[in-house]
Amino acid sequence: MLEVRDLSFRYDAQPAIVDVSLAVQQGEFVALLGSNGAGKTTLLRIISGLLRPASGTIAFDGQRLDSLQPHRICDLGLVHVPEGRQLFPSMTVRENLELGAYLPAARRHLAASLEYVIHLFPKLGARLGQLVGTLSGGEQQMVAIGRGLMAGPRLLMLDEPTLGLSPALATEILHTVRQLNKERSLGVLLVSQDVVQALQLAHSAYVLQNGRMVRHGTAEEFLGDESLRQAYLGI
Ligand SMILES: Nc1ncnc2c1ncn2[C@@H]1O[C@H](COP(=O)(O)OP(=O)(O)O)[C@@H](O)[C@H]1O
Ligand SMILES: [Mg+2]
């Protein structure tokens, strides 16, 4: 459903993404791995229209995205939960969630979407009136994912949703992502430093290194081959 071909991008003179190709199928859970500075966030920002590629193409269900505005891309069902959450701390949980549904298609399903987010994250249900700035890091991450779900995604891109969380909370968040991938047949493109856990949940994985896609394989291939893990993931 997502097809990225030969994408390149540079920050001023500095190449950040070089000839990158990647695909996510309907209902597939894909892990995007790579060390700090590899270009993972840049790649997600290009796909969601926040940065313009110098060359290459991006298609979603056959429709070209690479010249669309970010809100159009979101409205098509390709939704980005950004690194660092980017929530509004002085607004309530409910207000932050509802912001995810501001586009017309999503707004029509606001009540049902909110119900689903609360089903997924019961902790948020009891805190709808609480200011987001007063939530724990884990709860804030739930709001960030919840806001993404409010937009009615068919493909959800998550950038380091477990950064800074305790191992237990990180596990909870990643398993919830897997749950909604299954329950809703939602496509997932996950960037995570929890490499082993991400591979245990994902169907397939890509590895970015210095802006280049150096490896693609099934999650089993990575988990089952120590030399592959050592060479590309350092684990
Ligand atoms: N706004 C920016 N301006 C210039 N260089 C940037 C900017 N954002 C990221 N970079 C550089 O691009 C490279 C990839 O960064 P990034 O996509 O954030 O990597 P990752 O998410 O994999 O850690 C890094 O070398 C980083 O320093
Ligand atoms: Mg990043």
PDB file of C-alpha atoms and ligand atoms in Angstrom:
ATOM      1  CA  MET A   1       0.000   0.000   0.000  1.00  0.00           C
ATOM      2  CA  LEU A   2       2.991   2.323   0.593  1.00  0.00           C
ATOM      3  CA  GLU A   3       5.612   2.278  -2.116  1.00  0.00           C
ATOM      4  CA  VAL A   4       8.718   4.450  -1.755  1.00  0.00           C
ATOM      5  CA  ARG A   5      11.145   4.395  -4.698  1.00  0.00           C
ATOM      6  CA  ASP A   6      14.653   5.795  -5.048  1.00  0.00           C
ATOM      7  CA  LEU A   7      14.054   8.631  -2.640  1.00  0.00           C
ATOM      8  CA  SER A   8      16.799  11.185  -2.061  1.00  0.00           C
ATOM      9  CA  PHE A   9      16.913  14.216   0.184  1.00  0.00           C
ATOM     10  CA  ARG A  10      19.578  16.630   1.415  1.00  0.00           C
ATOM     11  CA  TYR A  11      19.703  19.208   4.184  1.00  0.00           C
ATOM     12  CA  ASP A  12      21.523  22.047   2.424  1.00  0.00           C
ATOM     13  CA  ALA A  13      24.657  20.342   1.087  1.00  0.00           C
ATOM     14  CA  GLN A  14      24.389  17.333   3.395  1.00  0.00           C
ATOM     15  CA  PRO A  15      22.787  14.212   1.871  1.00  0.00           C
ATOM     16  CA  ALA A  16      20.480  12.643   4.465  1.00  0.00           C
ATOM     17  CA  ILE A  17      18.531  10.111   2.364  1.00  0.00           C
ATOM     18  CA  VAL A  18      20.154   8.432  -0.649  1.00  0.00           C
ATOM     19  CA  ASP A  19      18.221   6.295  -3.157  1.00  0.00           C
ATOM     20  CA  VAL A  20      15.967   4.780  -0.533  1.00  0.00           C
ATOM     21  CA  SER A  21      13.220   2.327  -1.470  1.00  0.00           C
ATOM     22  CA  LEU A  22      10.753   0.730   0.920  1.00  0.00           C
ATOM     23  CA  ALA A  23       7.317  -0.871   0.790  1.00  0.00           C
ATOM     24  CA  VAL A  24       4.614  -1.586   3.330  1.00  0.00           C
ATOM     25  CA  GLN A  25       1.746  -3.896   2.360  1.00  0.00           C
ATOM     26  CA  GLN A  26      -1.822  -3.681   3.588  1.00  0.00           C
ATOM     27  CA  GLY A  27      -1.901  -4.852   7.211  1.00  0.00           C
ATOM     28  CA  GLU A  28       1.861  -5.355   7.364  1.00  0.00           C
ATOM     29  CA  PHE A  29       3.943  -4.427  10.422  1.00  0.00           C
ATOM     30  CA  VAL A  30       7.322  -3.135   9.278  1.00  0.00           C
ATOM     31  CA  ALA A  31      10.201  -2.098  11.533  1.00  0.00           C
ATOM     32  CA  LEU A  32      12.541   0.645  10.334  1.00  0.00           C
ATOM     33  CA  LEU A  33      15.833   0.223  12.167  1.00  0.00           C
ATOM     34  CA  GLY A  34      19.123   2.094  12.241  1.00  0.00           C
ATOM     35  CA  SER A  35      21.394   3.934  14.641  1.00  0.00           C
ATOM     36  CA  ASN A  36      21.058   7.572  15.673  1.00  0.00           C
ATOM     37  CA  GLY A  37      21.412   9.919  12.742  1.00  0.00           C
ATOM     38  CA  ALA A  38      20.776   7.194  10.146  1.00  0.00           C
ATOM     39  CA  GLY A  39      17.918   9.195   8.637  1.00  0.00           C
ATOM     40  CA  LYS A  40      14.834   7.420  10.017  1.00  0.00           C
ATOM     41  CA  THR A  41      13.035  10.565  11.167  1.00  0.00           C
ATOM     42  CA  THR A  42      13.950  12.359   7.957  1.00  0.00           C
ATOM     43  CA  LEU A  43      12.491   9.497   5.912  1.00  0.00           C
ATOM     44  CA  LEU A  44       9.201   9.557   7.840  1.00  0.00           C
ATOM     45  CA  ARG A  45       9.012  13.342   7.483  1.00  0.00           C
ATOM     46  CA  ILE A  46       9.466  13.049   3.728  1.00  0.00           C
ATOM     47  CA  ILE A  47       6.774  10.369   3.451  1.00  0.00           C
ATOM     48  CA  SER A  48       4.298  12.460   5.423  1.00  0.00           C
ATOM     49  CA  GLY A  49       4.966  15.531   3.275  1.00  0.00           C
ATOM     50  CA  LEU A  50       6.794  17.643   5.865  1.00  0.00           C
ATOM     51  CA  LEU A  51       9.967  17.584   3.751  1.00  0.00           C
ATOM     52  CA  ARG A  52      10.144  17.523  -0.044  1.00  0.00           C
ATOM     53  CA  PRO A  53      12.358  14.880  -1.658  1.00  0.00           C
ATOM     54  CA  ALA A  54      14.979  15.986  -4.179  1.00  0.00           C
ATOM     55  CA  SER A  55      14.124  12.933  -6.267  1.00  0.00           C
ATOM     56  CA  GLY A  56      12.197   9.690  -6.126  1.00  0.00           C
ATOM     57  CA  THR A  57       8.540   8.815  -5.762  1.00  0.00           C
ATOM     58  CA  ILE A  58       6.112   7.944  -2.982  1.00  0.00           C
ATOM     59  CA  ALA A  59       2.807   6.242  -3.709  1.00  0.00           C
ATOM     60  CA  PHE A  60       0.002   5.253  -1.361  1.00  0.00           C
ATOM     61  CA  ASP A  61      -2.569   2.865  -2.824  1.00  0.00           C
ATOM     62  CA  GLY A  62      -1.227   3.845  -6.220  1.00  0.00           C
ATOM     63  CA  GLN A  63      -1.671   7.584  -5.654  1.00  0.00           C
ATOM     64  CA  ARG A  64       1.419   9.791  -5.807  1.00  0.00           C
ATOM     65  CA  LEU A  65       2.079  11.616  -2.524  1.00  0.00           C
ATOM     66  CA  ASP A  66       5.328  13.370  -3.219  1.00  0.00           C
ATOM     67  CA  SER A  67       3.787  16.723  -4.123  1.00  0.00           C
ATOM     68  CA  LEU A  68       0.823  16.675  -1.716  1.00  0.00           C
ATOM     69  CA  GLN A  69       0.505  18.805   1.410  1.00  0.00           C
ATOM     70  CA  PRO A  70       0.818  16.981   4.765  1.00  0.00           C
ATOM     71  CA  HIS A  71      -2.886  17.388   5.624  1.00  0.00           C
ATOM     72  CA  ARG A  72      -3.892  15.797   2.311  1.00  0.00           C
ATOM     73  CA  ILE A  73      -1.607  12.845   3.002  1.00  0.00           C
ATOM     74  CA  CYS A  74      -3.074  12.461   6.483  1.00  0.00           C
ATOM     75  CA  ASP A  75      -6.597  12.656   5.060  1.00  0.00           C
ATOM     76  CA  LEU A  76      -5.764   9.739   2.737  1.00  0.00           C
ATOM     77  CA  GLY A  77      -5.067   7.612   5.812  1.00  0.00           C
ATOM     78  CA  LEU A  78      -1.281   7.804   6.071  1.00  0.00           C
ATOM     79  CA  VAL A  79      -0.746   9.117   9.583  1.00  0.00           C
ATOM     80  CA  HIS A  80       2.516  10.060  11.308  1.00  0.00           C
ATOM     81  CA  VAL A  81       3.001   9.937  15.095  1.00  0.00           C
ATOM     82  CA  PRO A  82       6.108  12.099  15.375  1.00  0.00           C
ATOM     83  CA  GLU A  83       9.244  11.701  17.436  1.00  0.00           C
ATOM     84  CA  GLY A  84       8.892  13.548  20.741  1.00  0.00           C
ATOM     85  CA  ARG A  85       5.085  13.289  20.641  1.00  0.00           C
ATOM     86  CA  GLN A  86       4.418  16.970  19.784  1.00  0.00           C
ATOM     87  CA  LEU A  87       1.378  17.252  22.029  1.00  0.00           C
ATOM     88  CA  PHE A  88      -0.211  20.395  23.482  1.00  0.00           C
ATOM     89  CA  PRO A  89       0.645  20.173  27.211  1.00  0.00           C
ATOM     90  CA  SER A  90      -1.782  22.872  28.377  1.00  0.00           C
ATOM     91  CA  MET A  91      -4.745  21.225  26.664  1.00  0.00           C
ATOM     92  CA  THR A  92      -6.659  18.232  27.990  1.00  0.00           C
ATOM     93  CA  VAL A  93      -6.320  14.634  26.858  1.00  0.00           C
ATOM     94  CA  ARG A  94      -9.693  14.862  25.125  1.00  0.00           C
ATOM     95  CA  GLU A  95      -8.732  18.089  23.301  1.00  0.00           C
ATOM     96  CA  ASN A  96      -5.428  16.606  22.144  1.00  0.00           C
ATOM     97  CA  LEU A  97      -7.175  13.472  20.911  1.00  0.00           C
ATOM     98  CA  GLU A  98      -9.885  15.431  19.122  1.00  0.00           C
ATOM     99  CA  LEU A  99      -7.240  17.450  17.282  1.00  0.00           C
ATOM    100  CA  GLY A 100      -6.302  14.210  15.559  1.00  0.00           C
ATOM    101  CA  ALA A 101      -9.774  14.119  14.004  1.00  0.00           C
ATOM    102  CA  TYR A 102      -9.911  17.670  12.656  1.00  0.00           C
ATOM    103  CA  LEU A 103      -9.953  16.658   8.990  1.00  0.00           C
ATOM    104  CA  PRO A 104     -13.419  16.073   7.472  1.00  0.00           C
ATOM    105  CA  ALA A 105     -13.254  12.295   6.918  1.00  0.00           C
ATOM    106  CA  ALA A 106     -11.945  11.676  10.442  1.00  0.00           C
ATOM    107  CA  ARG A 107     -14.388  14.079  12.114  1.00  0.00           C
ATOM    108  CA  ARG A 108     -17.353  12.026  10.929  1.00  0.00           C
ATOM    109  CA  HIS A 109     -16.049   9.079  12.976  1.00  0.00           C
ATOM    110  CA  LEU A 110     -14.906  11.067  16.002  1.00  0.00           C
ATOM    111  CA  ALA A 111     -17.104   9.371  18.611  1.00  0.00           C
ATOM    112  CA  ALA A 112     -16.320   5.831  17.431  1.00  0.00           C
ATOM    113  CA  SER A 113     -12.601   6.637  17.155  1.00  0.00           C
ATOM    114  CA  LEU A 114     -12.526   8.042  20.673  1.00  0.00           C
ATOM    115  CA  GLU A 115     -14.243   4.916  21.955  1.00  0.00           C
ATOM    116  CA  TYR A 116     -11.654   2.734  20.217  1.00  0.00           C
ATOM    117  CA  VAL A 117      -8.734   4.749  21.640  1.00  0.00           C
ATOM    118  CA  ILE A 118     -10.156   4.330  25.145  1.00  0.00           C
ATOM    119  CA  HIS A 119     -10.636   0.595  24.526  1.00  0.00           C
ATOM    120  CA  LEU A 120      -6.986   0.401  23.504  1.00  0.00           C
ATOM    121  CA  PHE A 121      -5.700   2.651  26.309  1.00  0.00           C
ATOM    122  CA  PRO A 122      -8.123   2.331  29.244  1.00  0.00           C
ATOM    123  CA  LYS A 123      -5.841   4.580  31.337  1.00  0.00           C
ATOM    124  CA  LEU A 124      -6.742   7.499  29.070  1.00  0.00           C
ATOM    125  CA  GLY A 125     -10.463   6.955  29.522  1.00  0.00           C
ATOM    126  CA  ALA A 126     -10.233   8.002  33.152  1.00  0.00           C
ATOM    127  CA  ARG A 127      -8.111  11.035  32.286  1.00  0.00           C
ATOM    128  CA  LEU A 128      -9.907  12.737  29.430  1.00  0.00           C
ATOM    129  CA  GLY A 129     -10.209  15.993  31.358  1.00  0.00           C
ATOM    130  CA  GLN A 130      -6.616  16.013  32.617  1.00  0.00           C
ATOM    131  CA  LEU A 131      -4.037  18.405  31.138  1.00  0.00           C
ATOM    132  CA  VAL A 132      -1.574  16.493  28.997  1.00  0.00           C
ATOM    133  CA  GLY A 133       1.407  18.256  30.593  1.00  0.00           C
ATOM    134  CA  THR A 134       0.546  16.562  33.894  1.00  0.00           C
ATOM    135  CA  LEU A 135       0.598  13.013  32.456  1.00  0.00           C
ATOM    136  CA  SER A 136       3.518  10.601  32.760  1.00  0.00           C
ATOM    137  CA  GLY A 137       5.717   9.995  29.728  1.00  0.00           C
ATOM    138  CA  GLY A 138       4.022   6.695  28.996  1.00  0.00           C
ATOM    139  CA  GLU A 139       0.560   8.216  29.209  1.00  0.00           C
ATOM    140  CA  GLN A 140       1.645  11.050  26.919  1.00  0.00           C
ATOM    141  CA  GLN A 141       2.837   8.503  24.388  1.00  0.00           C
ATOM    142  CA  MET A 142      -0.574   6.843  24.560  1.00  0.00           C
ATOM    143  CA  VAL A 143      -2.166  10.214  23.784  1.00  0.00           C
ATOM    144  CA  ALA A 144       0.205  10.695  20.839  1.00  0.00           C
ATOM    145  CA  ILE A 145      -0.707   7.303  19.387  1.00  0.00           C
ATOM    146  CA  GLY A 146      -4.359   7.885  20.232  1.00  0.00           C
ATOM    147  CA  ARG A 147      -4.301  11.206  18.402  1.00  0.00           C
ATOM    148  CA  GLY A 148      -2.852   9.426  15.383  1.00  0.00           C
ATOM    149  CA  LEU A 149      -5.639   6.846  15.530  1.00  0.00           C
ATOM    150  CA  MET A 150      -8.259   9.593  15.709  1.00  0.00           C
ATOM    151  CA  ALA A 151      -7.184  10.572  12.190  1.00  0.00           C
ATOM    152  CA  GLY A 152      -8.485   7.237  10.893  1.00  0.00           C
ATOM    153  CA  PRO A 153      -5.231   5.760   9.566  1.00  0.00           C
ATOM    154  CA  ARG A 154      -4.853   2.797   7.262  1.00  0.00           C
ATOM    155  CA  LEU A 155      -1.095   3.078   7.702  1.00  0.00           C
ATOM    156  CA  LEU A 156       0.402   4.421  10.915  1.00  0.00           C
ATOM    157  CA  MET A 157       4.025   5.609  11.040  1.00  0.00           C
ATOM    158  CA  LEU A 158       5.434   5.734  14.578  1.00  0.00           C
ATOM    159  CA  ASP A 159       8.744   7.462  15.308  1.00  0.00           C
ATOM    160  CA  GLU A 160      10.410   6.106  18.470  1.00  0.00           C
ATOM    161  CA  PRO A 161       7.235   5.727  20.521  1.00  0.00           C
ATOM    162  CA  THR A 162       9.095   4.065  23.400  1.00  0.00           C
ATOM    163  CA  LEU A 163      11.964   6.543  23.774  1.00  0.00           C
ATOM    164  CA  GLY A 164      12.563   7.371  27.432  1.00  0.00           C
ATOM    165  CA  LEU A 165       9.960   4.922  28.739  1.00  0.00           C
ATOM    166  CA  SER A 166      10.566   2.161  31.274  1.00  0.00           C
ATOM    167  CA  PRO A 167      11.047  -1.302  29.742  1.00  0.00           C
ATOM    168  CA  ALA A 168       7.627  -2.402  31.043  1.00  0.00           C
ATOM    169  CA  LEU A 169       5.841   0.580  29.522  1.00  0.00           C
ATOM    170  CA  ALA A 170       7.772   0.238  26.278  1.00  0.00           C
ATOM    171  CA  THR A 171       6.602  -3.366  26.050  1.00  0.00           C
ATOM    172  CA  GLU A 172       3.020  -2.342  26.751  1.00  0.00           C
ATOM    173  CA  ILE A 173       3.098   0.346  24.045  1.00  0.00           C
ATOM    174  CA  LEU A 174       4.653  -1.944  21.425  1.00  0.00           C
ATOM    175  CA  HIS A 175       2.201  -4.754  22.149  1.00  0.00           C
ATOM    176  CA  THR A 176      -0.670  -2.314  21.809  1.00  0.00           C
ATOM    177  CA  VAL A 177       0.675  -1.279  18.420  1.00  0.00           C
ATOM    178  CA  ARG A 178       0.767  -4.946  17.425  1.00  0.00           C
ATOM    179  CA  GLN A 179      -2.786  -5.396  18.754  1.00  0.00           C
ATOM    180  CA  LEU A 180      -4.175  -2.617  16.589  1.00  0.00           C
ATOM    181  CA  ASN A 181      -2.175  -3.876  13.641  1.00  0.00           C
ATOM    182  CA  LYS A 182      -4.038  -7.191  14.072  1.00  0.00           C
ATOM    183  CA  GLU A 183      -7.464  -5.940  15.144  1.00  0.00           C
ATOM    184  CA  ARG A 184      -7.745  -3.319  12.442  1.00  0.00           C
ATOM    185  CA  SER A 185      -5.453  -4.818   9.857  1.00  0.00           C
ATOM    186  CA  LEU A 186      -3.642  -1.514  10.144  1.00  0.00           C
ATOM    187  CA  GLY A 187      -0.351  -1.089   8.312  1.00  0.00           C
ATOM    188  CA  VAL A 188       2.461  -0.065  10.684  1.00  0.00           C
ATOM    189  CA  LEU A 189       5.852   1.477   9.980  1.00  0.00           C
ATOM    190  CA  LEU A 190       7.651   1.541  13.313  1.00  0.00           C
ATOM    191  CA  VAL A 191      10.925   3.265  14.147  1.00  0.00           C
ATOM    192  CA  SER A 192      12.241   1.925  17.439  1.00  0.00           C
ATOM    193  CA  GLN A 193      15.443   1.546  19.420  1.00  0.00           C
ATOM    194  CA  ASP A 194      13.918  -1.534  21.062  1.00  0.00           C
ATOM    195  CA  VAL A 195      15.288  -3.561  18.196  1.00  0.00           C
ATOM    196  CA  VAL A 196      14.697  -7.078  19.483  1.00  0.00           C
ATOM    197  CA  GLN A 197      11.208  -6.315  20.646  1.00  0.00           C
ATOM    198  CA  ALA A 198      10.350  -4.540  17.412  1.00  0.00           C
ATOM    199  CA  LEU A 199      11.586  -7.567  15.445  1.00  0.00           C
ATOM    200  CA  GLN A 200       9.548  -9.931  17.614  1.00  0.00           C
ATOM    201  CA  LEU A 201       6.383  -8.030  16.734  1.00  0.00           C
ATOM    202  CA  ALA A 202       7.074  -7.021  13.132  1.00  0.00           C
ATOM    203  CA  HIS A 203       6.678  -9.038   9.949  1.00  0.00           C
ATOM    204  CA  SER A 204       9.652  -7.491   8.210  1.00  0.00           C
ATOM    205  CA  ALA A 205      12.381  -4.935   8.755  1.00  0.00           C
ATOM    206  CA  TYR A 206      14.545  -2.443   6.925  1.00  0.00           C
ATOM    207  CA  VAL A 207      17.883  -1.102   8.108  1.00  0.00           C
ATOM    208  CA  LEU A 208      19.023   2.433   7.309  1.00  0.00           C
ATOM    209  CA  GLN A 209      22.690   3.354   7.598  1.00  0.00           C
ATOM    210  CA  ASN A 210      23.986   6.834   6.777  1.00  0.00           C
ATOM    211  CA  GLY A 211      20.881   7.569   4.752  1.00  0.00           C
ATOM    212  CA  ARG A 212      21.054   4.378   2.691  1.00  0.00           C
ATOM    213  CA  MET A 213      18.823   1.326   2.961  1.00  0.00           C
ATOM    214  CA  VAL A 214      21.378  -1.414   3.532  1.00  0.00           C
ATOM    215  CA  ARG A 215      19.188  -4.379   4.343  1.00  0.00           C
ATOM    216  CA  HIS A 216      15.639  -5.638   4.062  1.00  0.00           C
ATOM    217  CA  GLY A 217      14.352  -8.973   5.306  1.00  0.00           C
ATOM    218  CA  THR A 218      11.735 -10.786   7.304  1.00  0.00           C
ATOM    219  CA  ALA A 219      11.796 -10.364  11.065  1.00  0.00           C
ATOM    220  CA  GLU A 220      12.648 -14.090  11.389  1.00  0.00           C
ATOM    221  CA  GLU A 221      15.703 -13.649   9.176  1.00  0.00           C
ATOM    222  CA  PHE A 222      17.071 -10.918  11.430  1.00  0.00           C
ATOM    223  CA  LEU A 223      16.227 -12.710  14.665  1.00  0.00           C
ATOM    224  CA  GLY A 224      17.553 -16.055  13.459  1.00  0.00           C
ATOM    225  CA  ASP A 225      20.877 -14.887  12.054  1.00  0.00           C
ATOM    226  CA  GLU A 226      23.380 -13.631  14.583  1.00  0.00           C
ATOM    227  CA  SER A 227      25.868 -12.380  11.994  1.00  0.00           C
ATOM    228  CA  LEU A 228      23.111 -10.334  10.364  1.00  0.00           C
ATOM    229  CA  ARG A 229      22.148  -8.841  13.710  1.00  0.00           C
ATOM    230  CA  GLN A 230      25.751  -8.038  14.546  1.00  0.00           C
ATOM    231  CA  ALA A 231      26.564  -6.563  11.164  1.00  0.00           C
ATOM    232  CA  TYR A 232      23.519  -4.349  10.856  1.00  0.00           C
ATOM    233  CA  LEU A 233      22.044  -3.879  14.287  1.00  0.00           C
ATOM    234  CA  GLY A 234      24.938  -4.242  16.695  1.00  0.00           C
ATOM    235  CA  ILE A 235      23.049  -6.720  18.887  1.00  0.00           C
TER     236      ILE A 235
HETATM  237  N1  LIG B   1      16.857  20.040  10.338  1.00  0.00           N
HETATM  238  C1  LIG B   1      18.033  19.505  10.010  1.00  0.00           C
HETATM  239  N2  LIG B   1      18.997  20.238   9.400  1.00  0.00           N
HETATM  240  C2  LIG B   1      20.183  19.686   9.037  1.00  0.00           C
HETATM  241  N3  LIG B   1      20.507  18.408   9.256  1.00  0.00           N
HETATM  242  C3  LIG B   1      19.606  17.627   9.865  1.00  0.00           C
HETATM  243  C4  LIG B   1      18.318  18.129  10.268  1.00  0.00           C
HETATM  244  N4  LIG B   1      17.627  17.115  10.838  1.00  0.00           N
HETATM  245  C5  LIG B   1      18.439  16.029  10.792  1.00  0.00           C
HETATM  246  N5  LIG B   1      19.611  16.327  10.213  1.00  0.00           N
HETATM  247  C6  LIG B   1      20.725  15.387   9.964  1.00  0.00           C
HETATM  248  O1  LIG B   1      20.252  14.362   9.100  1.00  0.00           O
HETATM  249  C7  LIG B   1      20.755  13.098   9.510  1.00  0.00           C
HETATM  250  C8  LIG B   1      19.593  12.150   9.793  1.00  0.00           C
HETATM  251  O2  LIG B   1      18.892  12.603  10.918  1.00  0.00           O
HETATM  252  P1  LIG B   1      17.566  11.915  11.434  1.00  0.00           P
HETATM  253  O3  LIG B   1      16.659  11.705  10.285  1.00  0.00           O
HETATM  254  O4  LIG B   1      17.040  12.712  12.569  1.00  0.00           O
HETATM  255  O5  LIG B   1      18.104  10.503  11.927  1.00  0.00           O
HETATM  256  P2  LIG B   1      17.474   9.403  12.909  1.00  0.00           P
HETATM  257  O6  LIG B   1      16.024   9.711  13.080  1.00  0.00           O
HETATM  258  O7  LIG B   1      17.721   8.097  12.223  1.00  0.00           O
HETATM  259  O8  LIG B   1      18.232   9.491  14.206  1.00  0.00           O
HETATM  260  C9  LIG B   1      21.637  13.374  10.709  1.00  0.00           C
HETATM  261  O9  LIG B   1      22.969  13.474  10.253  1.00  0.00           O
HETATM  262  C10 LIG B   1      21.147  14.691  11.234  1.00  0.00           C
HETATM  263  O10 LIG B   1      22.179  15.397  11.869  1.00  0.00           O
HETATM  264 MG    MG B   2      14.886  10.087  14.774  1.00  0.00          MG
END
